[in-house]
Amino acid sequence: MPVPLYQAKAEFFRTLGHPLRIRVLELLQDGPLPVRDLLAAVDAEASSLSQQLAVLRRAGIVTATREGATVVYALSTPDVTDLLISARRILTEVLAGQGELLAELRAEARG
């Protein structure tokens, strides 16, 4: 029996639900990077980065190619960048709304 689409979407978002994975995807938005460059840009142990890259690779969100002794990672589709941009927009709107609510609460407390 096929997996319902909503379950597949939930699994996709669970895959994105780790800060290091999101950071890697943000770094790869500008183009493919070797593991050594990713490691230099993140605050993580090599083993942790490797584990998170494997999760992203298994999910098909990134691809890995070997160039000699170097493994280079890239986003599997530009749509990942679009998703990250959309997430940033949504977060900005949510946080702006919370800021407005906070300002109202503070004004009410003073008045």
PDB file of C-alpha atoms in Angstrom:
ATOM      1  CA  MET A   1       0.000   0.000   0.000  1.00  0.00           C
ATOM      2  CA  PRO A   2       1.505   3.384  -0.990  1.00  0.00           C
ATOM      3  CA  VAL A   3       2.383   5.961   1.643  1.00  0.00           C
ATOM      4  CA  PRO A   4      -0.110   8.852   1.730  1.00  0.00           C
ATOM      5  CA  LEU A   5       1.304  12.109   0.449  1.00  0.00           C
ATOM      6  CA  TYR A   6       0.862  13.839   3.813  1.00  0.00           C
ATOM      7  CA  GLN A   7       3.007  11.147   5.458  1.00  0.00           C
ATOM      8  CA  ALA A   8       5.712  11.531   2.811  1.00  0.00           C
ATOM      9  CA  LYS A   9       5.680  15.299   3.372  1.00  0.00           C
ATOM     10  CA  ALA A  10       5.927  14.840   7.136  1.00  0.00           C
ATOM     11  CA  GLU A  11       8.933  12.554   6.703  1.00  0.00           C
ATOM     12  CA  PHE A  12      10.551  15.089   4.382  1.00  0.00           C
ATOM     13  CA  PHE A  13      10.135  17.850   6.972  1.00  0.00           C
ATOM     14  CA  ARG A  14      11.416  15.551   9.744  1.00  0.00           C
ATOM     15  CA  THR A  15      14.551  15.070   7.643  1.00  0.00           C
ATOM     16  CA  LEU A  16      15.008  18.844   7.614  1.00  0.00           C
ATOM     17  CA  GLY A  17      14.419  19.020  11.370  1.00  0.00           C
ATOM     18  CA  HIS A  18      18.040  19.274  12.481  1.00  0.00           C
ATOM     19  CA  PRO A  19      19.960  22.574  12.756  1.00  0.00           C
ATOM     20  CA  LEU A  20      23.151  21.168  11.238  1.00  0.00           C
ATOM     21  CA  ARG A  21      21.262  19.835   8.226  1.00  0.00           C
ATOM     22  CA  ILE A  22      19.668  23.233   7.659  1.00  0.00           C
ATOM     23  CA  ARG A  23      23.066  24.936   7.963  1.00  0.00           C
ATOM     24  CA  VAL A  24      24.554  22.558   5.386  1.00  0.00           C
ATOM     25  CA  LEU A  25      21.698  23.262   2.985  1.00  0.00           C
ATOM     26  CA  GLU A  26      22.181  27.003   3.457  1.00  0.00           C
ATOM     27  CA  LEU A  27      25.884  26.654   2.661  1.00  0.00           C
ATOM     28  CA  LEU A  28      25.159  24.591  -0.449  1.00  0.00           C
ATOM     29  CA  GLN A  29      22.778  27.238  -1.840  1.00  0.00           C
ATOM     30  CA  ASP A  30      25.768  29.013  -3.375  1.00  0.00           C
ATOM     31  CA  GLY A  31      26.985  25.872  -5.117  1.00  0.00           C
ATOM     32  CA  PRO A  32      28.713  22.551  -4.482  1.00  0.00           C
ATOM     33  CA  LEU A  33      31.253  22.340  -1.657  1.00  0.00           C
ATOM     34  CA  PRO A  34      33.792  19.740  -0.591  1.00  0.00           C
ATOM     35  CA  VAL A  35      33.369  18.225   2.853  1.00  0.00           C
ATOM     36  CA  ARG A  36      36.450  20.065   4.158  1.00  0.00           C
ATOM     37  CA  ASP A  37      34.838  23.435   3.315  1.00  0.00           C
ATOM     38  CA  LEU A  38      31.567  22.408   4.938  1.00  0.00           C
ATOM     39  CA  LEU A  39      33.445  21.294   8.037  1.00  0.00           C
ATOM     40  CA  ALA A  40      35.300  24.613   8.216  1.00  0.00           C
ATOM     41  CA  ALA A  41      32.005  26.522   8.012  1.00  0.00           C
ATOM     42  CA  VAL A  42      30.028  24.622  10.654  1.00  0.00           C
ATOM     43  CA  ASP A  43      30.529  24.231  14.365  1.00  0.00           C
ATOM     44  CA  ALA A  44      30.499  20.435  14.470  1.00  0.00           C
ATOM     45  CA  GLU A  45      32.727  17.406  14.705  1.00  0.00           C
ATOM     46  CA  ALA A  46      33.584  15.651  11.449  1.00  0.00           C
ATOM     47  CA  SER A  47      31.666  12.545  12.527  1.00  0.00           C
ATOM     48  CA  SER A  48      28.519  14.579  13.250  1.00  0.00           C
ATOM     49  CA  LEU A  49      28.727  16.380   9.913  1.00  0.00           C
ATOM     50  CA  SER A  50      29.253  13.065   8.142  1.00  0.00           C
ATOM     51  CA  GLN A  51      26.199  11.582   9.845  1.00  0.00           C
ATOM     52  CA  GLN A  52      23.988  14.534   8.896  1.00  0.00           C
ATOM     53  CA  LEU A  53      25.251  14.544   5.306  1.00  0.00           C
ATOM     54  CA  ALA A  54      24.380  10.847   5.082  1.00  0.00           C
ATOM     55  CA  VAL A  55      20.809  11.577   6.241  1.00  0.00           C
ATOM     56  CA  LEU A  56      20.437  14.303   3.601  1.00  0.00           C
ATOM     57  CA  ARG A  57      21.957  12.064   0.929  1.00  0.00           C
ATOM     58  CA  ARG A  58      19.671   9.108   1.757  1.00  0.00           C
ATOM     59  CA  ALA A  59      16.659  11.433   1.559  1.00  0.00           C
ATOM     60  CA  GLY A  60      17.784  12.619  -1.876  1.00  0.00           C
ATOM     61  CA  ILE A  61      18.102  16.241  -0.762  1.00  0.00           C
ATOM     62  CA  VAL A  62      21.824  16.436  -1.552  1.00  0.00           C
ATOM     63  CA  THR A  63      24.090  14.575  -3.919  1.00  0.00           C
ATOM     64  CA  ALA A  64      27.690  13.535  -3.367  1.00  0.00           C
ATOM     65  CA  THR A  65      30.342  13.127  -6.026  1.00  0.00           C
ATOM     66  CA  ARG A  66      33.912  12.020  -5.594  1.00  0.00           C
ATOM     67  CA  GLU A  67      36.659  14.121  -7.133  1.00  0.00           C
ATOM     68  CA  GLY A  68      39.816  12.161  -6.425  1.00  0.00           C
ATOM     69  CA  ALA A  69      40.055  11.850  -2.652  1.00  0.00           C
ATOM     70  CA  THR A  70      37.558  14.676  -2.125  1.00  0.00           C
ATOM     71  CA  VAL A  71      33.792  14.264  -1.731  1.00  0.00           C
ATOM     72  CA  VAL A  72      31.792  17.233  -3.000  1.00  0.00           C
ATOM     73  CA  TYR A  73      28.192  17.826  -1.935  1.00  0.00           C
ATOM     74  CA  ALA A  74      25.512  19.741  -3.829  1.00  0.00           C
ATOM     75  CA  LEU A  75      21.794  20.358  -3.554  1.00  0.00           C
ATOM     76  CA  SER A  76      19.897  17.777  -5.574  1.00  0.00           C
ATOM     77  CA  THR A  77      17.529  20.431  -6.935  1.00  0.00           C
ATOM     78  CA  PRO A  78      17.301  24.249  -6.882  1.00  0.00           C
ATOM     79  CA  ASP A  79      13.881  23.794  -5.277  1.00  0.00           C
ATOM     80  CA  VAL A  80      15.687  23.249  -1.954  1.00  0.00           C
ATOM     81  CA  THR A  81      16.908  26.854  -2.153  1.00  0.00           C
ATOM     82  CA  ASP A  82      13.350  27.994  -2.893  1.00  0.00           C
ATOM     83  CA  LEU A  83      12.129  26.089   0.176  1.00  0.00           C
ATOM     84  CA  LEU A  84      14.753  27.739   2.414  1.00  0.00           C
ATOM     85  CA  ILE A  85      13.821  31.172   1.068  1.00  0.00           C
ATOM     86  CA  SER A  86      10.138  30.464   1.714  1.00  0.00           C
ATOM     87  CA  ALA A  87      10.932  29.291   5.253  1.00  0.00           C
ATOM     88  CA  ARG A  88      12.847  32.514   5.901  1.00  0.00           C
ATOM     89  CA  ARG A  89       9.897  34.587   4.638  1.00  0.00           C
ATOM     90  CA  ILE A  90       7.411  32.669   6.788  1.00  0.00           C
ATOM     91  CA  LEU A  91       9.642  32.972   9.851  1.00  0.00           C
ATOM     92  CA  THR A  92      10.059  36.703   9.263  1.00  0.00           C
ATOM     93  CA  GLU A  93       6.283  37.180   9.111  1.00  0.00           C
ATOM     94  CA  VAL A  94       5.675  35.049  12.212  1.00  0.00           C
ATOM     95  CA  LEU A  95       8.337  36.857  14.219  1.00  0.00           C
ATOM     96  CA  ALA A  96       7.098  40.257  13.055  1.00  0.00           C
ATOM     97  CA  GLY A  97       3.619  39.312  14.266  1.00  0.00           C
ATOM     98  CA  GLN A  98       5.027  38.232  17.616  1.00  0.00           C
ATOM     99  CA  GLY A  99       6.919  41.527  17.879  1.00  0.00           C
ATOM    100  CA  GLU A 100       3.706  43.453  17.313  1.00  0.00           C
ATOM    101  CA  LEU A 101       1.915  41.392  19.961  1.00  0.00           C
ATOM    102  CA  LEU A 102       4.780  41.950  22.416  1.00  0.00           C
ATOM    103  CA  ALA A 103       4.625  45.701  21.793  1.00  0.00           C
ATOM    104  CA  GLU A 104       0.862  45.671  22.459  1.00  0.00           C
ATOM    105  CA  LEU A 105       1.341  43.730  25.680  1.00  0.00           C
ATOM    106  CA  ARG A 106       4.032  46.134  26.876  1.00  0.00           C
ATOM    107  CA  ALA A 107       1.882  49.146  26.033  1.00  0.00           C
ATOM    108  CA  GLU A 108      -1.058  47.591  27.887  1.00  0.00           C
ATOM    109  CA  ALA A 109       1.116  46.916  30.943  1.00  0.00           C
ATOM    110  CA  ARG A 110       2.253  50.567  31.009  1.00  0.00           C
ATOM    111  CA  GLY A 111      -1.195  51.979  30.440  1.00  0.00           C
TER     112      GLY A 111
END
